[in-house]
mmCIF file of C-alpha atoms in Angstrom:
data_model
loop_
_atom_site.group_PDB
_atom_site.id
_atom_site.type_symbol
_atom_site.label_atom_id
_atom_site.label_comp_id
_atom_site.label_asym_id
_atom_site.label_seq_id
_atom_site.Cartn_x
_atom_site.Cartn_y
_atom_site.Cartn_z
ATOM 1 C CA UNK A 365 0.027 0.019 0.029
ATOM 2 C CA UNK A 366 1.361 3.409 -1.061
ATOM 3 C CA UNK A 367 1.743 6.056 1.636
ATOM 4 C CA UNK A 368 1.206 8.752 -0.925
ATOM 5 C CA UNK A 369 -2.580 8.192 -0.926
ATOM 6 C CA UNK A 370 -3.950 9.515 2.394
ATOM 7 C CA UNK A 371 -7.416 8.440 1.748
ATOM 8 C CA UNK A 372 -6.425 4.868 1.109
ATOM 9 C CA UNK A 373 -4.193 4.824 4.076
ATOM 10 C CA UNK A 374 -6.981 6.159 6.227
ATOM 11 C CA UNK A 375 -9.401 3.493 4.969
ATOM 12 C CA UNK A 376 -6.842 0.789 5.610
ATOM 13 C CA UNK A 377 -6.081 1.896 9.211
ATOM 14 C CA UNK A 378 -9.667 2.630 10.149
ATOM 15 C CA UNK A 379 -11.469 0.082 8.202
ATOM 16 C CA UNK A 380 -14.947 -0.964 9.409
ATOM 17 C CA UNK A 381 -15.305 -3.883 11.880
ATOM 18 C CA UNK A 382 -18.210 -5.488 13.683
ATOM 19 C CA UNK A 383 -17.466 -3.341 16.669
ATOM 20 C CA UNK A 384 -17.158 -0.020 14.862
ATOM 21 C CA UNK A 385 -20.403 -0.856 12.920
ATOM 22 C CA UNK A 386 -22.199 -0.615 16.257
ATOM 23 C CA UNK A 387 -20.367 2.380 17.571
ATOM 24 C CA UNK A 388 -20.850 4.538 14.492
ATOM 25 C CA UNK A 389 -24.657 4.035 15.006
ATOM 26 C CA UNK A 390 -24.774 4.524 18.710
ATOM 27 C CA UNK A 391 -25.839 7.830 20.459
ATOM 28 C CA UNK A 392 -22.853 10.113 20.589
ATOM 29 C CA UNK A 393 -23.891 11.589 23.951
ATOM 30 C CA UNK A 394 -22.499 8.321 25.428
ATOM 31 C CA UNK A 395 -18.902 7.132 25.453
ATOM 32 C CA UNK A 396 -16.817 3.980 25.052
ATOM 33 C CA UNK A 397 -13.824 2.808 27.034
ATOM 34 C CA UNK A 398 -11.094 0.428 26.087
ATOM 35 C CA UNK A 399 -9.887 -1.823 29.052
ATOM 36 C CA UNK A 400 -6.637 -3.828 28.934
ATOM 37 C CA UNK A 401 -3.503 -3.600 26.810
ATOM 38 C CA UNK A 402 -4.998 -0.996 24.383
ATOM 39 C CA UNK A 403 -6.204 1.428 27.143
ATOM 40 C CA UNK A 404 -3.879 4.207 25.775
ATOM 41 C CA UNK A 405 -4.811 3.617 22.205
ATOM 42 C CA UNK A 406 -6.819 6.308 20.444
ATOM 43 C CA UNK A 407 -7.996 3.989 17.642
ATOM 44 C CA UNK A 408 -11.599 3.904 18.545
ATOM 45 C CA UNK A 409 -11.801 7.701 19.020
ATOM 46 C CA UNK A 410 -11.913 7.889 15.275
ATOM 47 C CA UNK A 411 -15.409 6.292 15.397
ATOM 48 C CA UNK A 412 -16.898 7.275 18.807
ATOM 49 C CA UNK A 413 -16.286 9.421 21.875
ATOM 50 C CA UNK A 414 -13.740 7.670 24.124
ATOM 51 C CA UNK A 415 -13.000 7.742 27.816
ATOM 52 C CA UNK A 416 -9.627 6.069 27.466
ATOM 53 C CA UNK A 417 -6.833 6.867 25.086
ATOM 54 C CA UNK A 418 -3.661 8.881 25.192
ATOM 55 C CA UNK A 419 -3.230 12.626 25.586
ATOM 56 C CA UNK A 420 0.021 14.493 26.144
ATOM 57 C CA UNK A 421 -1.869 17.270 27.913
ATOM 58 C CA UNK A 422 -4.099 15.136 30.175
ATOM 59 C CA UNK A 423 -5.513 17.021 33.161
ATOM 60 C CA UNK A 424 -4.238 15.932 36.632
ATOM 61 C CA UNK A 425 -7.784 15.074 37.855
ATOM 62 C CA UNK A 426 -8.103 12.551 34.986
ATOM 63 C CA UNK A 427 -4.837 10.946 35.795
ATOM 64 C CA UNK A 428 -5.882 10.817 39.444
ATOM 65 C CA UNK A 429 -8.919 8.712 38.841
ATOM 66 C CA UNK A 430 -7.089 6.452 36.321
ATOM 67 C CA UNK A 431 -4.328 5.888 38.842
ATOM 68 C CA UNK A 432 -6.412 5.556 42.027
ATOM 69 C CA UNK A 433 -9.923 4.538 41.012
ATOM 70 C CA UNK A 434 -10.294 2.792 37.663
ATOM 71 C CA UNK A 435 -8.783 -0.546 38.670
ATOM 72 C CA UNK A 436 -8.880 -0.088 42.502
ATOM 73 C CA UNK A 437 -12.445 -0.689 43.225
ATOM 74 C CA UNK A 438 -13.766 -3.132 45.873
ATOM 75 C CA UNK A 439 -15.136 -5.371 43.327
ATOM 76 C CA UNK A 440 -14.098 -8.972 42.351
ATOM 77 C CA UNK A 441 -12.716 -7.762 38.946
ATOM 78 C CA UNK A 442 -11.213 -4.558 40.486
ATOM 79 C CA UNK A 443 -12.936 -2.471 37.866
ATOM 80 C CA UNK A 444 -14.603 0.663 39.191
ATOM 81 C CA UNK A 445 -17.953 0.404 37.407
ATOM 82 C CA UNK A 446 -19.211 3.501 39.333
ATOM 83 C CA UNK A 447 -16.494 5.612 37.653
ATOM 84 C CA UNK A 448 -17.246 4.083 34.211
ATOM 85 C CA UNK A 449 -20.930 4.698 34.713
ATOM 86 C CA UNK A 450 -20.698 8.277 35.763
ATOM 87 C CA UNK A 451 -18.431 9.022 32.697
ATOM 88 C CA UNK A 452 -21.071 7.674 30.431
ATOM 89 C CA UNK A 453 -19.200 4.480 29.475
ATOM 90 C CA UNK A 454 -22.019 2.758 27.622
ATOM 91 C CA UNK A 455 -19.653 0.510 25.653
ATOM 92 C CA UNK A 456 -16.678 -1.451 26.902
ATOM 93 C CA UNK A 457 -14.051 -2.781 24.539
ATOM 94 C CA UNK A 458 -11.558 -5.396 25.870
ATOM 95 C CA UNK A 459 -9.128 -8.009 24.348
ATOM 96 C CA UNK A 460 -9.929 -10.165 27.472
ATOM 97 C CA UNK A 461 -13.124 -11.733 28.689
ATOM 98 C CA UNK A 462 -14.618 -9.693 31.503
ATOM 99 C CA UNK A 463 -16.550 -11.775 34.087
ATOM 100 C CA UNK A 464 -19.141 -9.275 35.322
ATOM 101 C CA UNK A 465 -22.865 -9.532 35.734
ATOM 102 C CA UNK A 466 -23.172 -5.696 34.985
ATOM 103 C CA UNK A 467 -22.276 -5.891 31.338
ATOM 104 C CA UNK A 468 -23.492 -7.832 28.230
ATOM 105 C CA UNK A 469 -21.429 -9.101 25.168
ATOM 106 C CA UNK A 470 -22.937 -7.675 22.062
ATOM 107 C CA UNK A 471 -20.168 -8.111 19.377
ATOM 108 C CA UNK A 472 -16.650 -9.495 18.693
ATOM 109 C CA UNK A 473 -13.845 -8.643 16.340
ATOM 110 C CA UNK A 474 -12.044 -11.705 15.520
ATOM 111 C CA UNK A 475 -9.320 -9.975 13.505
ATOM 112 C CA UNK A 476 -8.488 -7.566 16.345
ATOM 113 C CA UNK A 477 -9.332 -10.188 18.955
ATOM 114 C CA UNK A 478 -11.565 -7.780 20.903
ATOM 115 C CA UNK A 479 -14.960 -8.035 22.484
ATOM 116 C CA UNK A 480 -17.592 -5.205 22.690
ATOM 117 C CA UNK A 481 -19.726 -5.137 25.785
ATOM 118 C CA UNK A 482 -22.894 -3.106 26.506
ATOM 119 C CA UNK A 483 -23.065 -1.465 29.838
ATOM 120 C CA UNK A 484 -26.749 -0.881 30.688
ATOM 121 C CA UNK A 485 -25.947 0.978 33.943
ATOM 122 C CA UNK A 486 -24.105 3.877 32.297
ATOM 123 C CA UNK A 487 -25.385 7.281 33.255
ATOM 124 C CA UNK A 488 -26.546 9.951 30.769
ATOM 125 C CA UNK A 489 -24.935 13.179 29.941
ATOM 126 C CA UNK A 490 -26.499 14.886 32.941
ATOM 127 C CA UNK A 491 -28.909 14.077 35.725
ATOM 128 C CA UNK A 492 -30.254 15.233 39.146
ATOM 129 C CA UNK A 493 -28.889 13.613 42.388
ATOM 130 C CA UNK A 494 -30.535 13.325 45.791
ATOM 131 C CA UNK A 495 -27.677 14.363 47.897
ATOM 132 C CA UNK A 496 -24.421 16.339 47.854
ATOM 133 C CA UNK A 497 -21.863 14.719 50.198
ATOM 134 C CA UNK A 498 -19.011 16.850 51.495
ATOM 135 C CA UNK A 499 -15.393 15.864 52.236
ATOM 136 C CA UNK A 500 -12.474 17.722 53.686
ATOM 137 C CA UNK A 501 -9.911 17.058 50.940
ATOM 138 C CA UNK A 502 -9.827 15.832 47.286
ATOM 139 C CA UNK A 503 -7.949 12.702 48.399
ATOM 140 C CA UNK A 504 -10.974 11.854 50.645
ATOM 141 C CA UNK A 505 -13.270 12.152 47.584
ATOM 142 C CA UNK A 506 -11.067 9.914 45.493
ATOM 143 C CA UNK A 507 -10.814 7.258 48.141
ATOM 144 C CA UNK A 508 -14.600 7.207 48.679
ATOM 145 C CA UNK A 509 -15.200 6.642 45.007
ATOM 146 C CA UNK A 510 -13.640 3.213 45.282
ATOM 147 C CA UNK A 511 -16.290 2.201 47.944
ATOM 148 C CA UNK A 512 -19.162 -0.005 46.835
ATOM 149 C CA UNK A 513 -21.688 2.224 48.632
ATOM 150 C CA UNK A 514 -20.761 5.111 46.337
ATOM 151 C CA UNK A 515 -23.734 5.662 44.040
ATOM 152 C CA UNK A 516 -23.062 8.331 41.358
ATOM 153 C CA UNK A 517 -26.613 8.245 40.191
ATOM 154 C CA UNK A 518 -27.908 9.440 43.560
ATOM 155 C CA UNK A 519 -25.085 11.386 45.152
ATOM 156 C CA UNK A 520 -22.446 13.965 44.267
ATOM 157 C CA UNK A 521 -19.120 14.309 46.163
ATOM 158 C CA UNK A 522 -17.582 17.807 46.718
ATOM 159 C CA UNK A 523 -14.865 19.318 48.885
ATOM 160 C CA UNK A 524 -16.396 21.778 51.143
ATOM 161 C CA UNK A 525 -16.554 22.870 54.778
ATOM 162 C CA UNK A 526 -20.415 23.169 54.550
ATOM 163 C CA UNK A 527 -22.650 20.396 55.654
ATOM 164 C CA UNK A 528 -24.068 17.797 53.203
ATOM 165 C CA UNK A 529 -27.244 18.690 51.454
ATOM 166 C CA UNK A 530 -30.184 16.608 50.301
ATOM 167 C CA UNK A 531 -32.668 17.033 47.386
ATOM 168 C CA UNK A 532 -35.624 14.869 46.100
ATOM 169 C CA UNK A 533 -33.908 14.410 42.708
ATOM 170 C CA UNK A 534 -37.190 14.905 40.844
ATOM 171 C CA UNK A 535 -37.300 16.584 37.407
ATOM 172 C CA UNK A 536 -36.220 16.242 33.824
ATOM 173 C CA UNK A 537 -33.068 16.954 32.013
ATOM 174 C CA UNK A 538 -32.822 16.990 28.126
ATOM 175 C CA UNK A 539 -29.748 17.713 26.147
ATOM 176 C CA UNK A 540 -30.551 20.097 23.348
ATOM 177 C CA UNK A 541 -27.136 20.733 21.737
ATOM 178 C CA UNK A 542 -23.494 19.876 22.313
ATOM 179 C CA UNK A 543 -20.277 21.276 20.695
ATOM 180 C CA UNK A 544 -16.682 21.045 22.030
ATOM 181 C CA UNK A 545 -17.200 24.554 23.529
ATOM 182 C CA UNK A 546 -20.846 24.544 24.524
ATOM 183 C CA UNK A 547 -23.658 22.382 25.963
ATOM 184 C CA UNK A 548 -27.422 23.318 26.092
ATOM 185 C CA UNK A 549 -30.063 21.654 28.202
ATOM 186 C CA UNK A 550 -33.694 22.044 29.097
ATOM 187 C CA UNK A 551 -34.238 21.471 32.778
ATOM 188 C CA UNK A 552 -37.662 21.236 34.556
ATOM 189 C CA UNK A 553 -38.123 20.708 38.282
ATOM 190 C CA UNK A 554 -40.584 21.666 40.933
ATOM 191 C CA UNK A 555 -37.987 22.186 43.621
ATOM 192 C CA UNK A 556 -34.265 23.161 43.937
ATOM 193 C CA UNK A 557 -32.151 20.458 42.605
ATOM 194 C CA UNK A 558 -28.433 19.525 42.154
ATOM 195 C CA UNK A 559 -27.440 18.907 38.490
ATOM 196 C CA UNK A 560 -24.440 16.748 37.669
ATOM 197 C CA UNK A 561 -22.805 17.022 34.224
ATOM 198 C CA UNK A 562 -20.688 14.214 32.903
ATOM 199 C CA UNK A 563 -17.984 16.487 31.524
ATOM 200 C CA UNK A 564 -14.487 17.050 32.858
ATOM 201 C CA UNK A 565 -14.215 19.843 35.366
ATOM 202 C CA UNK A 566 -12.023 22.643 34.139
ATOM 203 C CA UNK A 567 -12.604 26.059 35.812
ATOM 204 C CA UNK A 568 -10.572 28.337 33.479
ATOM 205 C CA UNK A 569 -13.066 29.633 30.843
ATOM 206 C CA UNK A 570 -16.160 27.535 31.469
ATOM 207 C CA UNK A 571 -19.331 29.345 32.614
ATOM 208 C CA UNK A 572 -22.797 28.188 33.478
ATOM 209 C CA UNK A 573 -26.100 30.085 33.109
ATOM 210 C CA UNK A 574 -29.607 29.195 34.036
ATOM 211 C CA UNK A 575 -31.457 31.356 31.641
ATOM 212 C CA UNK A 576 -29.597 34.713 32.366
ATOM 213 C CA UNK A 577 -28.484 33.899 35.702
ATOM 214 C CA UNK A 578 -24.849 32.860 36.095
ATOM 215 C CA UNK A 579 -24.129 29.900 38.244
ATOM 216 C CA UNK A 580 -21.165 28.634 40.211
ATOM 217 C CA UNK A 581 -19.752 25.387 38.766
ATOM 218 C CA UNK A 582 -18.614 22.993 41.479
ATOM 219 C CA UNK A 583 -16.012 20.255 41.128
ATOM 220 C CA UNK A 584 -17.990 17.036 41.542
ATOM 221 C CA UNK A 585 -16.771 13.469 41.964
ATOM 222 C CA UNK A 586 -13.235 14.840 41.440
ATOM 223 C CA UNK A 587 -13.433 15.049 37.681
ATOM 224 C CA UNK A 588 -16.881 16.253 36.881
ATOM 225 C CA UNK A 589 -19.093 19.450 37.103
ATOM 226 C CA UNK A 590 -22.218 20.292 39.085
ATOM 227 C CA UNK A 591 -24.491 23.281 39.694
ATOM 228 C CA UNK A 592 -27.502 23.964 41.853
ATOM 229 C CA UNK A 593 -30.802 24.446 39.973
ATOM 230 C CA UNK A 594 -33.684 26.685 40.919
ATOM 231 C CA UNK A 595 -37.261 25.370 40.568
ATOM 232 C CA UNK A 596 -39.187 25.760 37.255
ATOM 233 C CA UNK A 597 -38.509 25.386 33.544
ATOM 234 C CA UNK A 598 -35.122 26.695 32.455
ATOM 235 C CA UNK A 599 -32.496 26.636 29.750
ATOM 236 C CA UNK A 600 -29.141 25.690 31.233
ATOM 237 C CA UNK A 601 -26.124 26.497 29.111
ATOM 238 C CA UNK A 602 -22.399 25.792 29.565
ATOM 239 C CA UNK A 603 -19.962 27.825 27.511
ATOM 240 C CA UNK A 604 -16.215 27.777 27.166
ATOM 241 C CA UNK A 605 -14.984 31.397 26.751
ATOM 242 C CA UNK A 606 -11.474 31.786 28.040
ATOM 243 C CA UNK A 607 -10.705 35.466 28.650
ATOM 244 C CA UNK A 608 -6.997 34.902 28.239
ATOM 245 C CA UNK A 609 -7.399 33.458 24.782
ATOM 246 C CA UNK A 610 -9.721 36.289 23.456
ATOM 247 C CA UNK A 611 -7.490 38.931 25.115
ATOM 248 C CA UNK A 612 -4.456 37.295 23.205
ATOM 249 C CA UNK A 613 -6.426 37.229 19.935
ATOM 250 C CA UNK A 614 -7.298 40.999 20.395
ATOM 251 C CA UNK A 615 -3.676 41.857 21.093
ATOM 252 C CA UNK A 616 -2.560 39.997 18.001
ATOM 253 C CA UNK A 617 -5.044 41.830 15.833
ATOM 254 C CA UNK A 618 -3.971 45.140 17.286
ATOM 255 C CA UNK A 619 -0.296 44.244 16.620
ATOM 256 C CA UNK A 620 -1.150 43.283 12.985
ATOM 257 C CA UNK A 621 -2.915 46.589 12.457
ATOM 258 C CA UNK A 622 0.007 48.588 13.861
ATOM 259 C CA UNK A 623 2.389 46.744 11.656
ATOM 260 C CA UNK A 624 0.369 47.462 8.539
ATOM 261 C CA UNK A 625 0.026 51.126 9.577
ATOM 262 C CA UNK A 626 3.808 51.296 9.880
ATOM 263 C CA UNK A 627 4.211 49.655 6.457
ATOM 264 C CA UNK A 628 1.748 51.797 4.830
ATOM 265 C CA UNK A 629 3.109 54.955 6.639
ATOM 266 C CA UNK A 630 6.644 54.107 5.554
ATOM 267 C CA UNK A 631 5.630 53.421 2.035
ATOM 268 C CA UNK A 632 3.814 56.862 1.982
ATOM 269 C CA UNK A 633 6.926 58.701 3.174
ATOM 270 C CA UNK A 634 9.126 56.983 0.602
ATOM 271 C CA UNK A 635 6.615 57.918 -2.065
ATOM 272 C CA UNK A 636 6.547 61.586 -0.872
ATOM 273 C CA UNK A 637 10.344 61.754 -0.735
ATOM 274 C CA UNK A 638 10.712 60.421 -4.308
ATOM 275 C CA UNK A 639 8.079 62.835 -5.581
ATOM 276 C CA UNK A 640 9.731 65.819 -3.905
ATOM 277 C CA UNK A 641 13.031 64.818 -5.465
ATOM 278 C CA UNK A 642 11.444 64.585 -8.831
ATOM 279 C CA UNK A 643 9.807 67.975 -8.473
ATOM 280 C CA UNK A 644 13.058 69.606 -7.443
#
């Protein structure tokens, strides 16, 4: 195969398989995770949103849960299904047989020697919880996430000196739109609720608004986001708008304009000088 044809090269590397046929038709609001020797491979990210994979700029909170939670749970197979569930891991890909009652085999790839499992317990993009449990340190949160009593569908873990809070968890959450820099939801509840978003917590640049009211985004379950929601029907939006980036873009534009003004001004002075010499 010639390396000169990028299209044929791409087709060869990312050719369809029984597993990718399922993933490409699946809801992109969910995610897949590769367990085993190919955990750091980004191959399946070509076809579907991926929890696992390699990134040279991985955030520390992500590395924390990989190192201390993912394979350190109090379960017989040591896999932290609560972590996978809260990150939306609907599909599990593994080169090894996973003996767990919580997942179902739905496909195999004999060529790559991999198995695709369906995880029916994975959580949606966002949901309401019934309690917010507080801890003294991030380390305490991470350790608690390995316990079997941790239930991410019902509780959110935060670092705070305040007392834990309870909610009834009633209401509806509907994802309207999602891009890399924004998410939009319709939320409807008859009382104050706590909303958990299955997206990585990154405080620099992300904002949350309930209609026109700005909300504080809390670090939830060490890696995710959460906000408290007022009663009623609302539009909830998350947007990434880093001030440093846009300030830098503005500075670059100003610099470009000044350079062009200097070039044009210098050209005009040279033109005037030549014309004066010609007239003399």
